[in-house]
CSV table of C-alpha atoms in Angstrom, one decimal:
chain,number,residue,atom,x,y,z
A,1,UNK,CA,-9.7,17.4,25.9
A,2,UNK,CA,-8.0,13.9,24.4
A,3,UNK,CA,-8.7,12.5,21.3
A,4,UNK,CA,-11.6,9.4,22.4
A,5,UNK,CA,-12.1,6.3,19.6
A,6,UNK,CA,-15.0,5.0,17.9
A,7,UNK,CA,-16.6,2.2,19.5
A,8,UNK,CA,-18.5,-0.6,17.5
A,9,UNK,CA,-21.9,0.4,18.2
A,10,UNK,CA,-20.8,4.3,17.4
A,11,UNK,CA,-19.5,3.0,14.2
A,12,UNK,CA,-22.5,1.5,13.1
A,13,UNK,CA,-24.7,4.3,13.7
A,14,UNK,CA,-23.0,6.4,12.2
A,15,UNK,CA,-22.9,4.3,9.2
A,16,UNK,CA,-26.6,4.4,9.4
A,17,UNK,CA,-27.2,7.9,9.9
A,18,UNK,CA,-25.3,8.6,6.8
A,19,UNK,CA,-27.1,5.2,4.7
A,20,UNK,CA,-23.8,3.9,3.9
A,21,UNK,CA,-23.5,0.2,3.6
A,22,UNK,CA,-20.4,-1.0,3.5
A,23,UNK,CA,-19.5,-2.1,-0.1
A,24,UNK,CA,-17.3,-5.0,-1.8
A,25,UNK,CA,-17.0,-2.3,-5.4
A,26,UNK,CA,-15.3,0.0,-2.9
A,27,UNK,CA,-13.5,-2.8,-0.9
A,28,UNK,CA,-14.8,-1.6,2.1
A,29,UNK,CA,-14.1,-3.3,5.6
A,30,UNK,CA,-14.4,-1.0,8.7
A,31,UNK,CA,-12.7,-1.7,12.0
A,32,UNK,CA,-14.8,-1.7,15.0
A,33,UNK,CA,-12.0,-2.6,17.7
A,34,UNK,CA,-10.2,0.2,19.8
A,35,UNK,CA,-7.5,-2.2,20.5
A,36,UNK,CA,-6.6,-3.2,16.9
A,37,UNK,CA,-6.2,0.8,15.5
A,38,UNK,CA,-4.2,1.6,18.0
A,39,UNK,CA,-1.8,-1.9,17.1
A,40,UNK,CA,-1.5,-0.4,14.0
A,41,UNK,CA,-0.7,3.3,15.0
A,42,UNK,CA,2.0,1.5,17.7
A,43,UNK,CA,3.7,-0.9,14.6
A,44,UNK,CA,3.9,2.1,13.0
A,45,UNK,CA,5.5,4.3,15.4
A,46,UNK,CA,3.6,7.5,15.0
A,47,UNK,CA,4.4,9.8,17.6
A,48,UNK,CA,3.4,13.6,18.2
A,49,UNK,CA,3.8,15.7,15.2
A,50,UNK,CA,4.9,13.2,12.8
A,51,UNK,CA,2.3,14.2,9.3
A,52,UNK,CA,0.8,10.8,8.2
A,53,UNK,CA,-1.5,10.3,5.4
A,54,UNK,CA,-4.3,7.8,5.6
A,55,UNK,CA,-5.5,6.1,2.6
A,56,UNK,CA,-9.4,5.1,2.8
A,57,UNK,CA,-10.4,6.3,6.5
A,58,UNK,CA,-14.3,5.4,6.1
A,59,UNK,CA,-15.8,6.3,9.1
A,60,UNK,CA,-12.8,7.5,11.2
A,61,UNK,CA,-11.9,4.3,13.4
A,62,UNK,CA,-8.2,4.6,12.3
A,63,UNK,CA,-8.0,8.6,11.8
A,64,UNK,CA,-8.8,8.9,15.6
A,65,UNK,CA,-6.1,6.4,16.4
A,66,UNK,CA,-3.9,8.5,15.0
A,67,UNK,CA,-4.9,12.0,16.4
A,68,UNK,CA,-4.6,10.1,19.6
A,69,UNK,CA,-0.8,9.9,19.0
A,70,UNK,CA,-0.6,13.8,18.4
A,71,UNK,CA,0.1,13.3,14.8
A,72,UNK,CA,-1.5,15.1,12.0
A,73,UNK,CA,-3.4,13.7,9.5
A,74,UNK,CA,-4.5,13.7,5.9
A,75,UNK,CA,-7.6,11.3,4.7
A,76,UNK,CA,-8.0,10.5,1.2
A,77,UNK,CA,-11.5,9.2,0.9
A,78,UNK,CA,-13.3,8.2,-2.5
A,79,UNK,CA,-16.5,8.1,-0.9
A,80,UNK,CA,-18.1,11.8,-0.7
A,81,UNK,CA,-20.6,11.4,2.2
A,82,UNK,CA,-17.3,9.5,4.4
A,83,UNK,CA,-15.4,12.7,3.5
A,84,UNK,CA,-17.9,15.3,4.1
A,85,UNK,CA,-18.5,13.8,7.6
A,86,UNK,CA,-15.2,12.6,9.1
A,87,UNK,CA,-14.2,16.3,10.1
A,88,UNK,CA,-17.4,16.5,12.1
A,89,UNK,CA,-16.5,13.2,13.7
A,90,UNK,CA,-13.1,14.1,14.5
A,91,UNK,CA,-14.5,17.6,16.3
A,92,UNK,CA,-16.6,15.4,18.4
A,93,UNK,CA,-14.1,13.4,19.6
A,94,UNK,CA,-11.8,16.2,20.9
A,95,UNK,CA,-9.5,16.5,17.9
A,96,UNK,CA,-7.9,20.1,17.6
A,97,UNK,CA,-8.3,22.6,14.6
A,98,UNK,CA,-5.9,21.9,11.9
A,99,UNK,CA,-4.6,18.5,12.7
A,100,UNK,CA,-7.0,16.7,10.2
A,101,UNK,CA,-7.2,17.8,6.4
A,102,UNK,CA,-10.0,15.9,4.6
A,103,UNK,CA,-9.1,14.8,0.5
A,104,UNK,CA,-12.1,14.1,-1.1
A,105,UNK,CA,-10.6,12.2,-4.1
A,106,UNK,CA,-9.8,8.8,-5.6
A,107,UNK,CA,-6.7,8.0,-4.3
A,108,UNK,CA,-5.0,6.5,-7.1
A,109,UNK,CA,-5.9,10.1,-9.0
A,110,UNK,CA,-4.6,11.8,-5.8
A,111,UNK,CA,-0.8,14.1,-7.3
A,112,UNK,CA,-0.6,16.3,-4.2
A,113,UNK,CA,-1.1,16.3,-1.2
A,114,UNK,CA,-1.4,18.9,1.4
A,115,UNK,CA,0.5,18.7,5.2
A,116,UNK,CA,3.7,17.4,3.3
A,117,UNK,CA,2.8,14.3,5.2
A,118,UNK,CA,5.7,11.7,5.3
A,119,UNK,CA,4.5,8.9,6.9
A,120,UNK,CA,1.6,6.3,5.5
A,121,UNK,CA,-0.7,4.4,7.5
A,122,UNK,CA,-4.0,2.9,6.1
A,123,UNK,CA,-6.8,0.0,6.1
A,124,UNK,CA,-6.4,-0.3,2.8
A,125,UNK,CA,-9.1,-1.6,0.4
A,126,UNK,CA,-8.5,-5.7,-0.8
A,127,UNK,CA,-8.8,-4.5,-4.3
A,128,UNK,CA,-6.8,-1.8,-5.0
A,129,UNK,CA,-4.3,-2.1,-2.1
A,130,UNK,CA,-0.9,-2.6,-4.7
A,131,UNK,CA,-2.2,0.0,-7.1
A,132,UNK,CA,-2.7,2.7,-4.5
A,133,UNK,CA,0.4,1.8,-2.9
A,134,UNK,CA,3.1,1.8,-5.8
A,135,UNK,CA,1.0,5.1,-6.8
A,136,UNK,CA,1.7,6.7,-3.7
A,137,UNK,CA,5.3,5.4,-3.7
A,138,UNK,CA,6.3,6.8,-7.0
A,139,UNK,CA,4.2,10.3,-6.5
A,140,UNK,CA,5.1,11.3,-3.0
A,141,UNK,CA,9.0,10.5,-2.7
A,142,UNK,CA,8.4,12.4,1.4
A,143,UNK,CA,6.8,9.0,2.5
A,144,UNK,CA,9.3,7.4,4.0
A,145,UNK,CA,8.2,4.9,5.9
A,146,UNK,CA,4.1,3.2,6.9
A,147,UNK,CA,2.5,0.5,8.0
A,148,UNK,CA,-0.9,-0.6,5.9
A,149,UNK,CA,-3.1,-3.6,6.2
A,150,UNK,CA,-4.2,-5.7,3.8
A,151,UNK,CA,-5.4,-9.0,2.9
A,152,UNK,CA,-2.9,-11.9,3.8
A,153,UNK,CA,-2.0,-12.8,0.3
A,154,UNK,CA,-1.0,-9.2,-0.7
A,155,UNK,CA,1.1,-8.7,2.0
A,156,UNK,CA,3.3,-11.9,1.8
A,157,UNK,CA,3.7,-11.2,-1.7
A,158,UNK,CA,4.6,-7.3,-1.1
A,159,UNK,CA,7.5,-8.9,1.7
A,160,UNK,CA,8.4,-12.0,-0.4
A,161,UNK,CA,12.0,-12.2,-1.4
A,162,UNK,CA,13.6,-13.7,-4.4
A,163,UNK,CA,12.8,-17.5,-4.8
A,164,UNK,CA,9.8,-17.5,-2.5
A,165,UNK,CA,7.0,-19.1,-3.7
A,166,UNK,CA,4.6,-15.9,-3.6
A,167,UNK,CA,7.0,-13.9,-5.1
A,168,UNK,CA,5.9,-12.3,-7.8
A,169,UNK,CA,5.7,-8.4,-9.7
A,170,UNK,CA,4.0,-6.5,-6.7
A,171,UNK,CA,7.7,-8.0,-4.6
A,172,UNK,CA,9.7,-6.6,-7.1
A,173,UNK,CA,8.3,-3.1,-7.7
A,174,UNK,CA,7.5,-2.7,-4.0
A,175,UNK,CA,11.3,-3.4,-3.5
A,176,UNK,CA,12.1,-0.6,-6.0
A,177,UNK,CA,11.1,1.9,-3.1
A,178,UNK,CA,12.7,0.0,-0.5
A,179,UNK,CA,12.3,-2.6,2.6
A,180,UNK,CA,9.3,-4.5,3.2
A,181,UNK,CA,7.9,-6.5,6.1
A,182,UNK,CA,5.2,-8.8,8.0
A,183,UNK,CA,4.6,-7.0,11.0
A,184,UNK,CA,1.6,-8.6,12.0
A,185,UNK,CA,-1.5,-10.5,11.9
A,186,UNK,CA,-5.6,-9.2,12.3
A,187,UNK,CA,-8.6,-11.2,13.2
A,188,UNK,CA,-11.0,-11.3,10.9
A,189,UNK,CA,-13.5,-10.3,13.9
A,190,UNK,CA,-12.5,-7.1,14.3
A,191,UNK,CA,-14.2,-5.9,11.4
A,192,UNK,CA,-17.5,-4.7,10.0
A,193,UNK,CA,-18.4,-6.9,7.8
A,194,UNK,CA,-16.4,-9.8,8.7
A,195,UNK,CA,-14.4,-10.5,5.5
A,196,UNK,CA,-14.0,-14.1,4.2
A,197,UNK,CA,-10.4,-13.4,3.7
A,198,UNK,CA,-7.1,-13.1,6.7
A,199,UNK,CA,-5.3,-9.6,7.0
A,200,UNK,CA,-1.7,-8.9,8.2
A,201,UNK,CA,-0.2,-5.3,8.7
A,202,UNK,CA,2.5,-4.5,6.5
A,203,UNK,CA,5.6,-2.2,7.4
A,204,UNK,CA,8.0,-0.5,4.7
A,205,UNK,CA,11.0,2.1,4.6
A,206,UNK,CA,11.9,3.7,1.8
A,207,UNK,CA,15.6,3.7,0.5
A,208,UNK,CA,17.8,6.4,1.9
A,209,UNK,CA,18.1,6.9,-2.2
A,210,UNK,CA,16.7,6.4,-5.3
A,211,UNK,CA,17.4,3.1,-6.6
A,212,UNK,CA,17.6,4.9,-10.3
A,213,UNK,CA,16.0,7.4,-12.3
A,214,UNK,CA,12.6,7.6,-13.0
A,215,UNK,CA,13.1,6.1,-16.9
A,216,UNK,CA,15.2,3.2,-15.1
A,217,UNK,CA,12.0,2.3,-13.2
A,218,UNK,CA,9.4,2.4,-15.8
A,219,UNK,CA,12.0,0.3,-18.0
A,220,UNK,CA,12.9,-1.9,-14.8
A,221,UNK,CA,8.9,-2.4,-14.3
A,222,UNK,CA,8.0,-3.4,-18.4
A,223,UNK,CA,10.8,-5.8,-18.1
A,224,UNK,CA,9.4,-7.1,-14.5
A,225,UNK,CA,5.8,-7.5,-16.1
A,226,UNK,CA,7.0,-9.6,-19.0
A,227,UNK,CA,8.8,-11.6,-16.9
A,228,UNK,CA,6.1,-12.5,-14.7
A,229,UNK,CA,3.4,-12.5,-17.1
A,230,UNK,CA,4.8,-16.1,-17.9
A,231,UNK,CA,6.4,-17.2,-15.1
A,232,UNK,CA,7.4,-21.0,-15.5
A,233,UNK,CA,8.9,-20.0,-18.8
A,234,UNK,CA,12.9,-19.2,-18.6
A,235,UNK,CA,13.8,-15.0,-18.9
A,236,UNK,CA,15.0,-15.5,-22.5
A,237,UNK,CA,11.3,-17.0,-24.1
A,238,UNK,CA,9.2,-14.6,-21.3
A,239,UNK,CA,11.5,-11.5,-23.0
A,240,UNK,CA,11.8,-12.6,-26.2
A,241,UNK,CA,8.8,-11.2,-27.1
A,242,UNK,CA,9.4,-7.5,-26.0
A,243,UNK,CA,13.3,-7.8,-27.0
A,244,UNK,CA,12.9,-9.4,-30.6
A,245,UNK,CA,13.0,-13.0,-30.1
A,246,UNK,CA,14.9,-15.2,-27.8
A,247,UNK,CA,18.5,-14.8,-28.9
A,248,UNK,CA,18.2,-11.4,-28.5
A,249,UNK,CA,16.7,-11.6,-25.3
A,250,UNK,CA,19.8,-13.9,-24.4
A,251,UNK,CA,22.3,-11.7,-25.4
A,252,UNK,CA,20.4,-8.9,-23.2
A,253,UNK,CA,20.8,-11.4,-20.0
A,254,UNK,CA,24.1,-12.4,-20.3
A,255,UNK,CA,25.4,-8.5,-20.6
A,256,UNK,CA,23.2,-7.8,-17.4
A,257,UNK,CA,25.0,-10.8,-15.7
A,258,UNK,CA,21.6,-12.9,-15.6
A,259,UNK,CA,21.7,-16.8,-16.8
A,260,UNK,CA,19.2,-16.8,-19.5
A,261,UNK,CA,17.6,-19.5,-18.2
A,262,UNK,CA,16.7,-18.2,-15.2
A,263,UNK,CA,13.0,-17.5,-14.2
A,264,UNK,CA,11.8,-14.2,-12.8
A,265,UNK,CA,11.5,-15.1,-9.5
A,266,UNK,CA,14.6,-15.8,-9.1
A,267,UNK,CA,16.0,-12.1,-9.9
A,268,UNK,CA,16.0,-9.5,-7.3
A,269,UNK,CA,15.4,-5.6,-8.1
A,270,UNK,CA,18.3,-5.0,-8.6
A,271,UNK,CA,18.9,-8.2,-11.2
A,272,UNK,CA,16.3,-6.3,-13.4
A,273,UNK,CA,17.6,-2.9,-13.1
A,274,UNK,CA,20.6,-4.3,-14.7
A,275,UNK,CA,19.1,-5.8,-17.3
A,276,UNK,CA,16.9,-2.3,-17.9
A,277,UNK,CA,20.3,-0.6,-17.9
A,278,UNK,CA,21.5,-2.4,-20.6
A,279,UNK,CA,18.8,-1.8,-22.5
């Protein structure tokens, strides 16, 4: 028996049925279009027996999508009554034994997770998207590539590079894990409810290895955040606070090889791992 999707009108009765309303606390947009999971499961390039996790599944639009693919799947949802049912939908839509594994959990609480999976696809919720994403990043070095959508601003900030306009913290410590990209854009009709925002689908690989240990990225991060928390200022007064003062901070840049007057979105990644290293 294949794998059959949820339709719009299946959606919403189920939604009913269990007395969920969709919620903005839990950033919750469902998909009700066939075509548009299915977009996302292609940019993504699941294929048969690749393990994906799926941050968020609600109701199971986007789950199904993927069983379609012969993938195998594991759902983090926050929202008990969404997890308790999605295996029940899943069964009535032809989806085998053992190729969905429900984790009833706050995702950015989540430290294991079971399948191995090493792939990440998701609709992920508007306000939490960057938290949940650099959590799963730094937690579960398997994933190695995904696609996830979120709203348009996010997303060209997560694939900005140096010196773009959006480019801010979420670019650089996105780019710690490795290569990011706009792989797409998603009507706002397709959901339910229609958000007041745009969403784009977002691709990333991971680097074939670790940019630097895992005290070089905490460092690398604190560094990022001051610079960014006052971004029109040159490195040497954002850091001069967490490095002393601003000579300090100077003498810091110029042995990383960074001008000290230089703003943080200029730097790259790897501009502030150096500077971390010389700390």
């Amino acid at each position: 028996m294949p794998v059959t999707l949820l339709g719009a009108s299946e959606i919403r009765s189920l939604a009913a049925d269990l007395d969920v309303t969709p919620t903005k606390k839990l950033g919750q947009n469902f998909v009700v279009d066939a075509n548009t999971v299915r977009k996302i499961v292609q940019v993504a390039r699941v294929v048969e027996g690749d393990r994906v996790v799926e941050v968020g599944p609600g109701l199971g639009s986007l789950t199904l999508a993927i069983l379609e693919r012969g993938a195998s799947v594991t759902a983090v949802e926050i929202d008990h009554r969404l997890a308790e049912r999605l295996p029940a939908t899943a069964r009535a839509h032809g989806v085998p034994d053992g190729a969905l594994t429900v984790v009833d959990a706050d995702a950015l609480r989540v430290t294991a997770l079971p399948g191995d999976p090493t792939v990440l696809v998701a609709n992920l919720p508007y306000n939490v998207s960057v938290p949940v994403l650099l959590h799963f990043l730094e937690t579960f070095p398997q994933l190695q590539r995904g696609v996830v959508m979120v709203q348009a601003e996010v997303g060209e900030r997560l694939a900005a590079p140096p010196g773009s306009k959006v480019y801010g913290a979420p670019s650089v410590k996105a780019a710690w894990y490795g290569r990011w990209r706009l792989a797409g854009t998603v009507s706002r009709q397709v959901f339910w409810p229609v958000p007041n925002v745009d969403s784009v689908l977002v691709a990333f690989e991971r680097n074939a290895d670790a940019r630097g240990t895992e005290e070089e990225r905490r460092s690398t991060f604190r560094i990022v955040d001051a610079a960014f928390q006052q971004r029109r200022k040159m490195l040497r007064q954002a850091l001069s606070a967490s490095l002393g003062d601003s000579a300090s901070a100077s003498a810091v840049l110029e042995a990383a090889g960074v001008a000290p007057t230089a703003r943080g979105e200029e730097l790259s990644v790897e501009d502030f791992l150096r500077i971390a290293r010389v700390l």
